[in-house]
Coordinates of C-alpha atoms in Angstrom, one line a residue:
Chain A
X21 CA -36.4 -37.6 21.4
X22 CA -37.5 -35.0 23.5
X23 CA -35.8 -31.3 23.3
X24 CA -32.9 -31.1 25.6
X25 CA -33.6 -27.0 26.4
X26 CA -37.2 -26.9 25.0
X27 CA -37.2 -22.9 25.4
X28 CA -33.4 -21.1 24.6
X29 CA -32.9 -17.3 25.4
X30 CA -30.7 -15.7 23.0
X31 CA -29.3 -12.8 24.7
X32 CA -27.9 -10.4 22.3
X33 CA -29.1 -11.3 18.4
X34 CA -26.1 -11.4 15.9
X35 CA -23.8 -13.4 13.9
X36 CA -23.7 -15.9 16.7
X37 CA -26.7 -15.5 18.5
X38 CA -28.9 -15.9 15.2
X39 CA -26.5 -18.8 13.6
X40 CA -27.1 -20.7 17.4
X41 CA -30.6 -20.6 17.5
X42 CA -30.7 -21.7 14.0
X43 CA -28.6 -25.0 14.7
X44 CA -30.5 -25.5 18.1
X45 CA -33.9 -25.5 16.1
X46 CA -32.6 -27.4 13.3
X47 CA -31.0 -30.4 15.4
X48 CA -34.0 -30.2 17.9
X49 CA -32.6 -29.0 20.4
X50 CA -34.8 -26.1 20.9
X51 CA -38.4 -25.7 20.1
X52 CA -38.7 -22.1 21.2
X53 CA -36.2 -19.6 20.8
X54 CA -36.8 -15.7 22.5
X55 CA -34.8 -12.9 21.8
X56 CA -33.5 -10.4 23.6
X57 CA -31.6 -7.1 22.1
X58 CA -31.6 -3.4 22.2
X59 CA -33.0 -2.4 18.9
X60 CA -36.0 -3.8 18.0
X61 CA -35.8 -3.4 14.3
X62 CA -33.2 -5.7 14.1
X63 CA -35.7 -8.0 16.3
X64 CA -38.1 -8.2 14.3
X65 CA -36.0 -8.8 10.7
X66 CA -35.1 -11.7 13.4
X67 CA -38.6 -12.7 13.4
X68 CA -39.1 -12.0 10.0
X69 CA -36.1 -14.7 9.1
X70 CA -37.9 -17.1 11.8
X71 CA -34.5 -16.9 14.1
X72 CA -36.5 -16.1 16.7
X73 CA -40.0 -17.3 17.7
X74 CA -40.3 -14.3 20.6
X75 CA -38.7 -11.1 20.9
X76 CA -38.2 -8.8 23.6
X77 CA -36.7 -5.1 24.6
X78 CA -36.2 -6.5 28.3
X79 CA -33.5 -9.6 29.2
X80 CA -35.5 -10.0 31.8
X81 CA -38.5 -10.9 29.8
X82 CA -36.4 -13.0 27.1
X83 CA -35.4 -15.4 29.9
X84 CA -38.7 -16.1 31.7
X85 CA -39.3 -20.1 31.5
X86 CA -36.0 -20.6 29.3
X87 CA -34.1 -24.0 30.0
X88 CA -31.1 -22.5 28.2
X89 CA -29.9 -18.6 28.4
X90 CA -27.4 -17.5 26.0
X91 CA -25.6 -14.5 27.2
X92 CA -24.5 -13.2 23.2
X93 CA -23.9 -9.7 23.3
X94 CA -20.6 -8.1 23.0
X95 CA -19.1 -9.3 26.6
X96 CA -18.8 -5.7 28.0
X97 CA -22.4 -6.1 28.5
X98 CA -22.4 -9.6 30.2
X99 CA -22.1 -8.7 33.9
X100 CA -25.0 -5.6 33.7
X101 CA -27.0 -8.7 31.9
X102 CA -26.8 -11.2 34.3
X103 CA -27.3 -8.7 37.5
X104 CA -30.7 -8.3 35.2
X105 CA -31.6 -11.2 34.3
X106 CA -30.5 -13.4 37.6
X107 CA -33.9 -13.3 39.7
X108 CA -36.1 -14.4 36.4
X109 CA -34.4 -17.3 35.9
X110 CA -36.2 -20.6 35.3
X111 CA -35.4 -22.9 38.0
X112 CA -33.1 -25.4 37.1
X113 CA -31.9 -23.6 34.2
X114 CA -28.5 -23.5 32.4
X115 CA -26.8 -20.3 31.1
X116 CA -24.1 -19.7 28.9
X117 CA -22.0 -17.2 27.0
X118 CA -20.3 -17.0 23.7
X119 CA -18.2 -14.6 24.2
X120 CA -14.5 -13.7 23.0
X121 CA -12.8 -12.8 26.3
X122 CA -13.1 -15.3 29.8
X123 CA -10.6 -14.6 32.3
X124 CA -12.1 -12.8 35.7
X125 CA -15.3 -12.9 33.6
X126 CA -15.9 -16.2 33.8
X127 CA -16.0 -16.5 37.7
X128 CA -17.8 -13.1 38.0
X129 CA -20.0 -14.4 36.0
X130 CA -20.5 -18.0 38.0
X131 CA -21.0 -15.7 41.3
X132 CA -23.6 -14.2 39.5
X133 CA -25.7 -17.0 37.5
X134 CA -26.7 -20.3 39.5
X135 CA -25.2 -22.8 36.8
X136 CA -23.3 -21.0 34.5
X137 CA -20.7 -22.8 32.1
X138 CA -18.4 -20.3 29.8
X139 CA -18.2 -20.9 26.2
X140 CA -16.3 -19.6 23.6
X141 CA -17.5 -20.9 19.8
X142 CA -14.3 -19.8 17.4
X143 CA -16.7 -18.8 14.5
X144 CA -18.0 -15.7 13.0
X145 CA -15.5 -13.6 11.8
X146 CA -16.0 -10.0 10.5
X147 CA -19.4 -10.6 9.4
X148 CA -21.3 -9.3 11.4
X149 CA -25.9 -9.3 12.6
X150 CA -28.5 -11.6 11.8
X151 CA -27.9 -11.9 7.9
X152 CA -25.0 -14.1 7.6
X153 CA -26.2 -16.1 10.2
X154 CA -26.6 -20.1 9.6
X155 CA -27.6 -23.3 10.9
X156 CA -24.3 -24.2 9.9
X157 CA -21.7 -21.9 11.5
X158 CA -20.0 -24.3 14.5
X159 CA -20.1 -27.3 12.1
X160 CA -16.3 -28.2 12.2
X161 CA -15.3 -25.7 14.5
X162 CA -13.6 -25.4 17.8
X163 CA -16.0 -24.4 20.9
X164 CA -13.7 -23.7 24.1
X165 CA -15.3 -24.3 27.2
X166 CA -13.9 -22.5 30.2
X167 CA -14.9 -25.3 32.9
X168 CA -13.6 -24.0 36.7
X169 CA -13.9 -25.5 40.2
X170 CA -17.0 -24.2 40.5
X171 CA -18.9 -25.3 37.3
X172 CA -21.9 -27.2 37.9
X173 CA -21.0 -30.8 36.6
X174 CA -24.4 -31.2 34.7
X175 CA -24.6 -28.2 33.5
X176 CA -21.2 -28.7 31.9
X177 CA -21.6 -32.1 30.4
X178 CA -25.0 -30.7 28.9
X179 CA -23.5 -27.7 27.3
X180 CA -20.8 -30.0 26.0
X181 CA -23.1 -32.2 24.4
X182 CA -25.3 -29.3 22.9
X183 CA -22.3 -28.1 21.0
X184 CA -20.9 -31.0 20.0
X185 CA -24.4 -32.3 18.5
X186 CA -24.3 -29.0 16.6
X187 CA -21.2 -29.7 14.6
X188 CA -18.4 -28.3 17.3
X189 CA -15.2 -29.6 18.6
X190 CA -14.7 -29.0 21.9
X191 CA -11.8 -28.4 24.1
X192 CA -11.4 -27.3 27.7
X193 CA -9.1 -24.3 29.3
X194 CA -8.6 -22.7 31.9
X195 CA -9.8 -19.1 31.7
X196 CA -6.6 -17.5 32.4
X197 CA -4.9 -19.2 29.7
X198 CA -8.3 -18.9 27.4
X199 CA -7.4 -15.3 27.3
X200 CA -4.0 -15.2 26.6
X201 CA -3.9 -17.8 23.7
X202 CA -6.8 -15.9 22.3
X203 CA -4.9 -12.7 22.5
X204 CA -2.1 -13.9 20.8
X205 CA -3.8 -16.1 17.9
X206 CA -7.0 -13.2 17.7
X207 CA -7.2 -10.1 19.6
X208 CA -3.8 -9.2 18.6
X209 CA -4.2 -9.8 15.0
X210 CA -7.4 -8.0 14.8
X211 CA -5.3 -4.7 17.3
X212 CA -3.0 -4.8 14.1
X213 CA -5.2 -5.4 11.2
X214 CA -7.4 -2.3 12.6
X215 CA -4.1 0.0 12.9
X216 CA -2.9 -1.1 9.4
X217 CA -6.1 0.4 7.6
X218 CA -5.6 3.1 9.9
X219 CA -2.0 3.7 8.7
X220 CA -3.2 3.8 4.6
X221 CA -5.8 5.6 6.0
X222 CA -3.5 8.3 7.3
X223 CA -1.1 8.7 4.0
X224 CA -4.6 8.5 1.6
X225 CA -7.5 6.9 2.1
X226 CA -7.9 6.4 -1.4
X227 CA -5.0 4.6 -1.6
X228 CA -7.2 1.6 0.1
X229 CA -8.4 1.4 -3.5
X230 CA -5.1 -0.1 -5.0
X231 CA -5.1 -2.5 -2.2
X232 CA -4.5 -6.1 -3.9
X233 CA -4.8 -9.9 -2.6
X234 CA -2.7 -9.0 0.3
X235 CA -3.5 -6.2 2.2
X236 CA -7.2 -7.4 1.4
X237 CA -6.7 -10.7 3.0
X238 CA -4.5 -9.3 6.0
X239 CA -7.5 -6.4 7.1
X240 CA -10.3 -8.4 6.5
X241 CA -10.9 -8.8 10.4
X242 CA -10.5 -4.9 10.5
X243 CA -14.1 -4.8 8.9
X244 CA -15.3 -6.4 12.2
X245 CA -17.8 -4.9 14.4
X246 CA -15.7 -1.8 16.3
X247 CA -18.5 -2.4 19.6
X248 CA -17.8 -6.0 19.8
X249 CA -13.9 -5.8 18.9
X250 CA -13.4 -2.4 21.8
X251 CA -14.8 -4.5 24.4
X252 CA -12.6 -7.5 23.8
X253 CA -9.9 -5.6 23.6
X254 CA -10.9 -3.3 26.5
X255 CA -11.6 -7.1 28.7
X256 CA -8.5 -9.1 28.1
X257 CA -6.3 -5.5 28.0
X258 CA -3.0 -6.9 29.4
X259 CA -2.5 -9.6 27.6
X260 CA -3.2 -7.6 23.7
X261 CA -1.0 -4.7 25.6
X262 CA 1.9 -7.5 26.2
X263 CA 1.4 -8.9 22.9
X264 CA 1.0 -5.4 21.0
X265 CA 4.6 -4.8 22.6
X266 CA 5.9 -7.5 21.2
X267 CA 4.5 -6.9 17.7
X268 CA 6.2 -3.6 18.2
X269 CA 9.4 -5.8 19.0
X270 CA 9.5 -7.7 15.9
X271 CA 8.6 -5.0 13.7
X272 CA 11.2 -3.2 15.0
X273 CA 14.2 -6.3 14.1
X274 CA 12.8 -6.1 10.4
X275 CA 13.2 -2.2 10.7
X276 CA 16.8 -2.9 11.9
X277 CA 17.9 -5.1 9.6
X278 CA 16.5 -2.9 6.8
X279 CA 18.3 0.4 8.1
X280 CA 22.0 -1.4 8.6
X281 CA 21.6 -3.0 5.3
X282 CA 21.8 -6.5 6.3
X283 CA 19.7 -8.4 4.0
X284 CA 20.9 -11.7 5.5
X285 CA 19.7 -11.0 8.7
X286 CA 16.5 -9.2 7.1
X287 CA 15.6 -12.2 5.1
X288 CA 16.1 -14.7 8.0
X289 CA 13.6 -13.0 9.8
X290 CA 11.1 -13.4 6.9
X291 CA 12.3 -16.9 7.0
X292 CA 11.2 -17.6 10.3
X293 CA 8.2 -16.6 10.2
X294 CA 7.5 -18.0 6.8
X295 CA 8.2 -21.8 8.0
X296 CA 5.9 -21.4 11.1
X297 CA 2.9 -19.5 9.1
X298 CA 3.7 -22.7 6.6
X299 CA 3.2 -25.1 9.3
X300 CA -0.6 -24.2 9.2
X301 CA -3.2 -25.0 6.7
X302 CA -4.8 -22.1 4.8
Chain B
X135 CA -1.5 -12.8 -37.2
X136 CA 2.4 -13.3 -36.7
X137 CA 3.4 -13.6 -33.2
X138 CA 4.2 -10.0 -31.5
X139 CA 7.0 -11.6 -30.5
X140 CA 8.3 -14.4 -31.9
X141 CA 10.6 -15.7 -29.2
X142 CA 10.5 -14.6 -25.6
X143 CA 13.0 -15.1 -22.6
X144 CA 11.7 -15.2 -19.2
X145 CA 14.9 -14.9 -16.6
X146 CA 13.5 -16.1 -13.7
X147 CA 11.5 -18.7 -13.7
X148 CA 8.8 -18.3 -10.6
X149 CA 5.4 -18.1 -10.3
X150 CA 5.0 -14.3 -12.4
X151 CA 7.9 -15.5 -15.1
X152 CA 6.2 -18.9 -15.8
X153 CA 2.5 -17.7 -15.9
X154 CA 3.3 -15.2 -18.3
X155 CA 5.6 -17.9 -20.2
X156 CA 2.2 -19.4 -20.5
X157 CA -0.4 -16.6 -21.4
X158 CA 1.6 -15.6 -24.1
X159 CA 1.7 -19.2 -25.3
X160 CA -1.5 -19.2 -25.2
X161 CA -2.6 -15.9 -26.5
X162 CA 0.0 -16.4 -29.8
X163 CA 2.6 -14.2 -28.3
X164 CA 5.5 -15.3 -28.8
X165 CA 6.0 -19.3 -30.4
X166 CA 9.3 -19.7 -28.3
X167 CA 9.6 -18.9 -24.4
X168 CA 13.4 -19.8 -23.0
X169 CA 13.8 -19.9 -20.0
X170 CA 17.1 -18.5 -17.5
X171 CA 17.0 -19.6 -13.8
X172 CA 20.0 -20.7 -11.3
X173 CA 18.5 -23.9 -10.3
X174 CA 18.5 -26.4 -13.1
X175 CA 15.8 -28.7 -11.3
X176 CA 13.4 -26.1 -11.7
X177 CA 14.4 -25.2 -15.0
X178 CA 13.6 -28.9 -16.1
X179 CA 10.4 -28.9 -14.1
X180 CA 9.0 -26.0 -16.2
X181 CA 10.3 -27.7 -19.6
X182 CA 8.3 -30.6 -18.2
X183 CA 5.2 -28.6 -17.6
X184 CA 5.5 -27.3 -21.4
X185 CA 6.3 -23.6 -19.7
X186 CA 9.4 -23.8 -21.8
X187 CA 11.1 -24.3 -24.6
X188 CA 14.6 -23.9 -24.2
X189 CA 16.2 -23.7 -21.1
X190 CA 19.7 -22.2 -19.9
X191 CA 21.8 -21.6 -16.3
X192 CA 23.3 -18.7 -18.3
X193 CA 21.2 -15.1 -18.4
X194 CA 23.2 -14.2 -21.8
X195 CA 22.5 -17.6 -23.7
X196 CA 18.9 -17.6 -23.1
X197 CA 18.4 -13.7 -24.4
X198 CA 20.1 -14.9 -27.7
X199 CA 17.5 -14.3 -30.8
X200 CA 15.0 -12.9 -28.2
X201 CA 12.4 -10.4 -29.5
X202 CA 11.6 -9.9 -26.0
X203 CA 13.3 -9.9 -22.7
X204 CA 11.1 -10.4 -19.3
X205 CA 13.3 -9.8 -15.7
X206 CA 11.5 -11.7 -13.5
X207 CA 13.7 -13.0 -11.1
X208 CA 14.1 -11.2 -7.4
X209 CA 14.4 -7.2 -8.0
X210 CA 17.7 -7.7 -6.2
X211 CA 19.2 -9.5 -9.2
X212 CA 17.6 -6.7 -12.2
X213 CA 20.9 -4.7 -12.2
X214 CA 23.5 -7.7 -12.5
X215 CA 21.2 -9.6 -15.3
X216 CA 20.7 -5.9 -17.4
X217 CA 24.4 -5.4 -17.4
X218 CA 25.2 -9.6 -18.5
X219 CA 22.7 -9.1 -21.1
X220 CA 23.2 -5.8 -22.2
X221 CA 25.7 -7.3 -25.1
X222 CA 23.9 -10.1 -26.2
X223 CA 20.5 -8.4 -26.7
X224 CA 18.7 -9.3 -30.3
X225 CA 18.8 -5.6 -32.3
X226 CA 15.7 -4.2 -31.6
X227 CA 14.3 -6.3 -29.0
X228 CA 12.8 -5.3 -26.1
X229 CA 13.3 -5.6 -22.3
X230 CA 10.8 -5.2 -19.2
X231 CA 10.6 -6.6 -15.7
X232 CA 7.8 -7.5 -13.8
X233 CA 9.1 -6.3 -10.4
X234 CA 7.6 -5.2 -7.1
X235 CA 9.7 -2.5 -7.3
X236 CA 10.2 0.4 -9.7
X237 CA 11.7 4.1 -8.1
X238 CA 15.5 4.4 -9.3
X239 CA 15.8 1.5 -10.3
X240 CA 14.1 2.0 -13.5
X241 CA 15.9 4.7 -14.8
X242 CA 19.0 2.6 -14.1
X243 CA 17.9 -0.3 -15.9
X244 CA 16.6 2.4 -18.9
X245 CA 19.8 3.4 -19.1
X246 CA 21.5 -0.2 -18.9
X247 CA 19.3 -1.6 -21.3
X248 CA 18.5 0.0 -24.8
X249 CA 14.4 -0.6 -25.3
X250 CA 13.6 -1.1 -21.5
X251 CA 9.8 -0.5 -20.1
X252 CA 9.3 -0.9 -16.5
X253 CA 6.0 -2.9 -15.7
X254 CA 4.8 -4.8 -12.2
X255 CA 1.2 -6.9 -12.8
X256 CA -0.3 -6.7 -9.8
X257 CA -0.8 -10.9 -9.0
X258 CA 0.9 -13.5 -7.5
X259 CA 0.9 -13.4 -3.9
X260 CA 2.0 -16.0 -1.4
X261 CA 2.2 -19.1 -3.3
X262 CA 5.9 -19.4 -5.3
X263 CA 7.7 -21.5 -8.1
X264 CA 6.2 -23.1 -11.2
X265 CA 3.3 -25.4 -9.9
X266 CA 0.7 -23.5 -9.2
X267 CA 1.6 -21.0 -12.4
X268 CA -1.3 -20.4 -15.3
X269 CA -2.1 -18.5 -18.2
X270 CA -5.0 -16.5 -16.6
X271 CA -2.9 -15.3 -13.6
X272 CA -3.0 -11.8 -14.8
X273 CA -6.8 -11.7 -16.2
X274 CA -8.8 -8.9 -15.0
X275 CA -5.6 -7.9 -12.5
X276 CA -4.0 -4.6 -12.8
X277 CA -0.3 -3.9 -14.5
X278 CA 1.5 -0.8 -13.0
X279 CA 3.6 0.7 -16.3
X280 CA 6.5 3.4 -15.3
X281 CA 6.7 4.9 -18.1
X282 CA 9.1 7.7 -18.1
X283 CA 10.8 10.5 -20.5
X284 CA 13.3 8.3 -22.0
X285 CA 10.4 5.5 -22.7
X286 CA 10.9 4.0 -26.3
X287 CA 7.9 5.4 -27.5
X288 CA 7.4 2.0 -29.7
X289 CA 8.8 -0.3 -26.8
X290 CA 5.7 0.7 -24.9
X291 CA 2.9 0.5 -27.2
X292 CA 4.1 -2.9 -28.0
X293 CA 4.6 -3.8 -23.9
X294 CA 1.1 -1.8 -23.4
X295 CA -0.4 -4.0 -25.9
X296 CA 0.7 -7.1 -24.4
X297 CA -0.9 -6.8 -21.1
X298 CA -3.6 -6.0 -22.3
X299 CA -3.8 -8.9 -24.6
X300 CA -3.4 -11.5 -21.7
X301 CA -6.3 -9.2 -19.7
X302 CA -4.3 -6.8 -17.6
X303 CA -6.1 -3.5 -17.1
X304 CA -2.8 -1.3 -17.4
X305 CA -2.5 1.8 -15.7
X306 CA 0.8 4.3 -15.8
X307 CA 2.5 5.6 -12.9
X308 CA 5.3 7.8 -12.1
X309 CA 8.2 5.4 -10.6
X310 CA 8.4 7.4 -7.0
X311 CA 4.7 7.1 -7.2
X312 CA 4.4 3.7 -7.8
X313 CA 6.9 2.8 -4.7
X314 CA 5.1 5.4 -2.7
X315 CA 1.9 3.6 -3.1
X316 CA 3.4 -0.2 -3.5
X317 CA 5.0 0.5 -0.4
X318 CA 1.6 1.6 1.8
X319 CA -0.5 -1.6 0.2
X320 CA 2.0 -4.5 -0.2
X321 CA 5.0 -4.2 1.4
X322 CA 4.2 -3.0 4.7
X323 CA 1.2 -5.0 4.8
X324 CA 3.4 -7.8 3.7
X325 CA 6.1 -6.3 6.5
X326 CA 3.3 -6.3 9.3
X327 CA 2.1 -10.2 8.4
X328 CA 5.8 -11.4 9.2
X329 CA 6.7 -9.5 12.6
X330 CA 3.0 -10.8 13.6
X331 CA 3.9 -14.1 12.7
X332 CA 6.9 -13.9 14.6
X333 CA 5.2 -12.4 17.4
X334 CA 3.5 -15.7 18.2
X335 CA 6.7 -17.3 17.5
X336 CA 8.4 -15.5 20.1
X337 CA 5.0 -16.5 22.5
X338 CA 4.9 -20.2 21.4
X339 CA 5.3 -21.7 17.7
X340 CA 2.7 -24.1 18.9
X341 CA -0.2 -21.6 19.6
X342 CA 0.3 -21.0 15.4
X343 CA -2.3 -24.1 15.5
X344 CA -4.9 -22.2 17.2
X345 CA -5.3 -19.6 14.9
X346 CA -8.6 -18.7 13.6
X347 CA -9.4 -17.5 9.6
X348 CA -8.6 -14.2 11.4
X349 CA -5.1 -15.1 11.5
X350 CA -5.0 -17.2 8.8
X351 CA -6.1 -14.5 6.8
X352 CA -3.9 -12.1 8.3
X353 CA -0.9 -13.8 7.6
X354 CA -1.5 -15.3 4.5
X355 CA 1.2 -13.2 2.8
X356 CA 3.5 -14.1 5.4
X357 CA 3.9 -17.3 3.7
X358 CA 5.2 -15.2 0.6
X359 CA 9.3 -16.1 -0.3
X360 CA 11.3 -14.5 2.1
X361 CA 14.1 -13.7 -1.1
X362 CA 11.9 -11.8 -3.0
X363 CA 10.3 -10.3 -0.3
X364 CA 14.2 -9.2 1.4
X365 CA 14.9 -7.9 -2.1
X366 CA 11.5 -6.0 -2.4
X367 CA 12.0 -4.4 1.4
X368 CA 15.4 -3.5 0.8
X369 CA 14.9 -1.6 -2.3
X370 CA 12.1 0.1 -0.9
X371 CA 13.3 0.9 2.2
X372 CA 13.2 4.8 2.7
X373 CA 9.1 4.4 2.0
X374 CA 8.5 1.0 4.2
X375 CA 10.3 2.3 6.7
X376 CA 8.4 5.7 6.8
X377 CA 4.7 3.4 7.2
X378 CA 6.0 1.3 9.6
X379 CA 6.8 4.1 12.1
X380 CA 3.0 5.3 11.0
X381 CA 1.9 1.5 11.7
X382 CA 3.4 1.6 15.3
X383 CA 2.0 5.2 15.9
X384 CA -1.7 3.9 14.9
X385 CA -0.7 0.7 17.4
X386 CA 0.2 3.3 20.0
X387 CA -3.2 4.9 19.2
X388 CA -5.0 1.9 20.4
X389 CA -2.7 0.6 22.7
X390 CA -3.3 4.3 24.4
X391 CA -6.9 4.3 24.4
X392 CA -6.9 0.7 26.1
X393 CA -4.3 1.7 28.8
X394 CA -6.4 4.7 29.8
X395 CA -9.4 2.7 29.4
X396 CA -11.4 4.9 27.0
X397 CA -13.7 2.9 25.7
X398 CA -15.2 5.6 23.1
X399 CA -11.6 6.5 21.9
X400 CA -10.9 3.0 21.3
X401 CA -14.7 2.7 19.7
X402 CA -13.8 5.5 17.2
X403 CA -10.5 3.9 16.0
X404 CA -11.8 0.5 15.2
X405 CA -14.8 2.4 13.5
X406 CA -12.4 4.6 11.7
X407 CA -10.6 1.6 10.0
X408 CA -13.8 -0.9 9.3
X409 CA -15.4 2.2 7.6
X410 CA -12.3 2.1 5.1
X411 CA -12.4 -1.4 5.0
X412 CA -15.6 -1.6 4.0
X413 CA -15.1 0.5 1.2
X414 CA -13.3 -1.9 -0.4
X415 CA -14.7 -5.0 -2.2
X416 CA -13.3 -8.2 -0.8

């Protein structure tokens, strides 16, 4: 069988980036994979690792005769990217992102690249560069694809296919409502996990020492990568603002129930949310 | 070697009080653990399991003969079980909890109870009741011990030397200390993980589903019982309430840097809290 994107640019080498040129390699999808970042160090411990078979300081130069562009940098960077990048394309070619936030982006993004298709792999976690990265990241995983009016129907049903061959499960949104599920069930959660570290940070840092099962398990997203995490955050801002409201909101009903005393309404609360985090698997 | 102590009573029969039933089965604590609880289902599930020997729906039958007395029912229940067992205590013997909370509390129950050592192993976590109790729950895992002025000298050697014996790595604290510090690591963590849960409840219950091992992490402890967890806030309250109006000011922090879109501010706060989080193992 002959490669589907014989030469993949992987825009932006880290957790992601690496772990999808692995998988694109491994299922022959890929025989070439480039590289594109900022520091070249970690480039070459790419090479080194045989992520990449071509690296390269310039996007520009990462994309020239790719069949498949991965945009893969934190998203802040996307847009500056593909204003780069756009006049070196292959002809013919597909491009793609994996990034957290869609939303305006995602049709910014499809003014600016001839057959672009947003992705949105829910892997990775607070891991973070080209050492944790593996072959097998997507296997099992969700891949939200962000298809629009204007998505190139081709381009779509072969981006599809390349993440379901590599182990994904994929479902399509709307980018608006991409955003706003994702702040609720991750940029939210990671908003509060960071301020919670903060918080023990501010009465002792030490203190993080004692820190047991729990509060381990609850911040481990707060060891995520700050440049990645402040331009999701920075992207889908009204939505994590809405939902950070809330969060003050329901913090607020345990505080009330704890000042007046009423353990029955205190404990209800608990309740509530007990059931539903139930409902889930670990 | 004779048992330390011959015949234990664990009141409370959860997932703390019938792993420690079993370690000090196992170790050649005690030869006979019985057993105090309000539900007699449960009761007869642990005699099933072999996590006890006798078993009673009355606090003050099952301390009879007892060489040693474990609270480990919800810290809300401590000072109405000292004072029904006060009478009924084997001459001698000697009491200690295993509760979340220590502060007042302690020197209440010191001077309800006539050999009384305040202890809290750090274990447990989210999961409840007898099933998932064992033997090695509180191997390698710290014990908090409030000892205080009017400590039986005796009582806690004995007590000290029984942690350590099922491999807790006991360390003494100063009751206000311990609630000071309890409070910042586990309770408002624990606090936080139910308003966030609740937070997507109030969004939509079904969006739960989508959540990442971000979330799932994140909440874990949310899934902790909401009784012991009412009991633990309660008692606690000047303390939790004091970190959760610093957890909604370190919100506000981010929260402010995103609504006056200052990226580098927002930068420095994430990088603030990783670089504590990363201090610790996972």
């Amino acid at each position: 069988l002959a490669p589907a994107f014989p030469k993949t640019a992987i825009l932006g080498v880290g957790l992601i980036g690496a772990s999808l040129a692995l998988a694109l390699k491994r299922k022959g999808i890929s025989e070439h994979i480039s590289g594109y970042g900022r520091k070249a160090e970690n480039l070459r411990k790419a090479r080194a690792l045989e992520i990449l078979d071509s690296h390269f300081l310039s996007a520009k130069e990462a994309v020239k005769g790719a069949d498949l562009v991965v945009l893969a940098t934190p998203v802040g960077r996307f847009s500056e990217i593909a204003a780069e990048i756009r006049d070196s394309l292959k002809r013919g070619s597909i491009q793609m992102d994996v990034g957290s936030v869609k939303g305006d982006l995602v049709y910014e993004l499809e003014k600016m690249l001839p057959r672009f298709v947003g992705c949105h792999p829910i892997a990775g976690g607070e891991r973070s560069g080209v050492e944790p990265a593996k072959a097998s990241l997507f296997e099992g995983m969700r891949c939200i694809i962000t298809k629009t009016a204007s998505t190139d129907e081709e381009a779509f049903n072969r981006v599809k296919a390349l993440w379901e061959s590599i182990g994904s499960r994929v479902r399509l949104m709307d980018p608006a409502e991409h955003d706003r599920v994702f702040a609720l069930v991750s940029h939210l959660p990671h908003a509060a996990a960071y301020a919670l570290v903060n918080t023990v940070g501010d009465v002792d840092p030490a203190l993080i020492n004692m820190a047991g099962a729990g509060l381990k398990d609850a911040t481990r997203i707060a060891a995520s990568s700050p440049e990645m995490w402040s331009d999701i955050l920075m992207l889908n801002r009204d939505n994590v603002l809405e939902f950070i409201g809330l969060l003050h909101e329901n913090l607020s009903r345990i505080e009330d129930a704890m000042r007046s005393g009423d353990r029955t309404a205190l404990q209800e609360l608990l309740s509530k949310a007990r059931a539903l985090r139930k409902s889930v698997e670990n």
